[in-house]
Amino acid sequence: MKISKGDIEVKMDIPGAVLRQKTEFGNAAGLGMISAEYFSLAEGVDTTPLFVGLEGDLCQCPHWGYLLSGQVTATDANGTEETVNANDLFYWPPGHNVKVNADAEMIMFSPQHEHTLVINHMIEKTKG
């Protein structure tokens, strides 16, 4: 699920402040501690080989985030693709891979334990 800023309902618009809210944007219940992450990714980065060996060869950690710049496409286990563009909020449920279509900067919030396992797996994969 992703949504552009302009598509988020304005709940309050007063001089000096605009408040937008998208409700039901993923469920974090029972996930424990959350980590905040800032990713800088170059065009062409593809997580597919980095996730080999994880369940389904996919990242099994949910992420909530905001794409500051660039363009990223997430693909789920069914092969469904969703492209996130600069200024989009996004939610990637467990079971995805990511490909960077244009240099990207993003902020993500993820369940700390689960994503640390994925990050450590990726580090091991890059050691060759």
Short mmCIF file of C-alpha atoms in Angstrom, two decimals:
data_model
loop_
_atom_site.label_atom_id
_atom_site.label_comp_id
_atom_site.label_asym_id
_atom_site.label_seq_id
_atom_site.Cartn_x
_atom_site.Cartn_y
_atom_site.Cartn_z
CA MET A 1 0.00 0.00 0.00
CA LYS A 2 1.31 3.43 -0.90
CA ILE A 3 -0.25 6.85 -1.09
CA SER A 4 0.87 10.22 -2.39
CA LYS A 5 0.72 13.24 -0.14
CA GLY A 6 -1.96 14.85 -2.30
CA ASP A 7 -4.17 11.77 -1.90
CA ILE A 8 -4.13 11.82 1.90
CA GLU A 9 -7.29 13.32 3.34
CA VAL A 10 -6.87 16.79 4.83
CA LYS A 11 -8.31 16.67 8.35
CA MET A 12 -7.43 20.21 9.35
CA ASP A 13 -6.46 23.24 7.27
CA ILE A 14 -5.88 26.43 9.18
CA PRO A 15 -3.46 29.30 8.62
CA GLY A 16 0.01 27.91 9.14
CA ALA A 17 -0.99 24.25 9.48
CA VAL A 18 -2.32 21.48 7.28
CA LEU A 19 -2.91 18.10 8.88
CA ARG A 20 -3.39 15.02 6.68
CA GLN A 21 -4.19 11.56 7.99
CA LYS A 22 -4.33 8.13 6.36
CA THR A 23 -5.91 5.70 8.79
CA GLU A 24 -5.55 1.90 8.69
CA PHE A 25 -2.06 2.14 7.17
CA GLY A 26 -0.83 -1.25 8.40
CA ASN A 27 -1.05 -2.89 11.80
CA ALA A 28 1.96 -2.82 14.13
CA ALA A 29 0.28 -4.70 16.99
CA GLY A 30 2.45 -7.28 18.68
CA LEU A 31 5.65 -6.34 16.82
CA GLY A 32 7.64 -5.11 19.82
CA MET A 33 10.36 -2.47 19.46
CA ILE A 34 10.44 -0.52 16.19
CA SER A 35 13.64 0.66 14.50
CA ALA A 36 13.94 3.78 12.36
CA GLU A 37 16.07 3.46 9.24
CA TYR A 38 17.41 5.85 6.63
CA PHE A 39 18.38 4.22 3.34
CA SER A 40 20.37 5.77 0.48
CA LEU A 41 20.06 3.46 -2.53
CA ALA A 42 21.53 3.71 -6.03
CA GLU A 43 19.57 3.04 -9.20
CA GLY A 44 19.78 -0.64 -10.10
CA VAL A 45 19.98 -2.00 -6.55
CA ASP A 46 17.93 -5.22 -6.42
CA THR A 47 17.42 -7.06 -3.13
CA THR A 48 16.52 -10.38 -4.80
CA PRO A 49 19.98 -11.98 -4.45
CA LEU A 50 20.39 -10.57 -0.94
CA PHE A 51 17.21 -12.27 0.30
CA VAL A 52 18.07 -15.75 -1.02
CA GLY A 53 17.91 -18.11 1.93
CA LEU A 54 15.23 -16.19 3.80
CA GLU A 55 11.72 -17.68 3.90
CA GLY A 56 10.47 -17.65 0.30
CA ASP A 57 13.67 -15.76 -0.65
CA LEU A 58 11.81 -12.62 0.41
CA CYS A 59 12.06 -10.06 3.19
CA GLN A 60 9.56 -11.24 5.80
CA CYS A 61 9.59 -7.98 7.77
CA PRO A 62 6.91 -5.30 7.35
CA HIS A 63 8.03 -1.72 6.73
CA TRP A 64 6.30 1.63 6.95
CA GLY A 65 8.11 4.46 5.22
CA TYR A 66 8.40 7.64 3.22
CA LEU A 67 10.32 7.97 -0.03
CA LEU A 68 12.13 11.31 0.05
CA SER A 69 13.43 11.04 -3.51
CA GLY A 70 13.75 8.57 -6.36
CA GLN A 71 11.62 5.61 -7.34
CA VAL A 72 11.45 2.08 -5.93
CA THR A 73 9.39 -0.94 -7.00
CA ALA A 74 8.41 -3.60 -4.47
CA THR A 75 7.36 -7.07 -5.67
CA ASP A 76 5.41 -9.46 -3.45
CA ALA A 77 5.37 -13.27 -3.38
CA ASN A 78 2.64 -13.36 -6.06
CA GLY A 79 4.70 -11.21 -8.43
CA THR A 80 2.51 -8.15 -7.91
CA GLU A 81 4.54 -4.98 -8.33
CA GLU A 82 3.93 -1.57 -6.78
CA THR A 83 6.06 1.45 -7.60
CA VAL A 84 6.69 4.06 -4.93
CA ASN A 85 7.68 7.56 -6.04
CA ALA A 86 9.22 10.51 -4.22
CA ASN A 87 6.85 11.95 -1.60
CA ASP A 88 4.85 8.70 -1.26
CA LEU A 89 4.16 7.09 2.08
CA PHE A 90 4.32 3.31 1.80
CA TYR A 91 3.66 0.09 3.65
CA TRP A 92 5.39 -3.10 2.52
CA PRO A 93 3.95 -6.18 4.21
CA PRO A 94 6.10 -9.25 4.88
CA GLY A 95 7.06 -11.16 1.72
CA HIS A 96 8.67 -8.68 -0.69
CA ASN A 97 11.73 -7.79 -2.75
CA VAL A 98 12.74 -4.29 -3.81
CA LYS A 99 14.35 -2.82 -6.94
CA VAL A 100 15.56 0.78 -7.15
CA ASN A 101 14.48 2.43 -10.41
CA ALA A 102 16.09 5.81 -9.68
CA ASP A 103 18.55 6.84 -6.93
CA ALA A 104 16.47 6.88 -3.76
CA GLU A 105 16.51 8.24 -0.24
CA MET A 106 13.96 6.76 2.14
CA ILE A 107 12.98 6.64 5.76
CA MET A 108 11.52 3.39 7.10
CA PHE A 109 10.14 2.14 10.40
CA SER A 110 10.34 -1.61 10.96
CA PRO A 111 10.00 -4.17 13.75
CA GLN A 112 13.51 -4.04 15.18
CA HIS A 113 14.08 -7.74 15.85
CA GLU A 114 12.79 -8.96 12.48
CA HIS A 115 14.55 -6.33 10.40
CA THR A 116 17.85 -6.77 12.24
CA LEU A 117 17.75 -10.45 11.22
CA VAL A 118 17.17 -9.44 7.58
CA ILE A 119 19.92 -6.80 7.66
CA ASN A 120 22.39 -9.27 9.17
CA HIS A 121 21.44 -11.80 6.47
CA MET A 122 22.12 -9.18 3.77
CA ILE A 123 25.49 -8.32 5.34
CA GLU A 124 26.49 -11.99 5.22
CA LYS A 125 25.38 -12.24 1.56
CA THR A 126 27.60 -9.30 0.60
CA LYS A 127 30.66 -10.91 2.17
CA GLY A 128 30.67 -13.42 -0.69
#
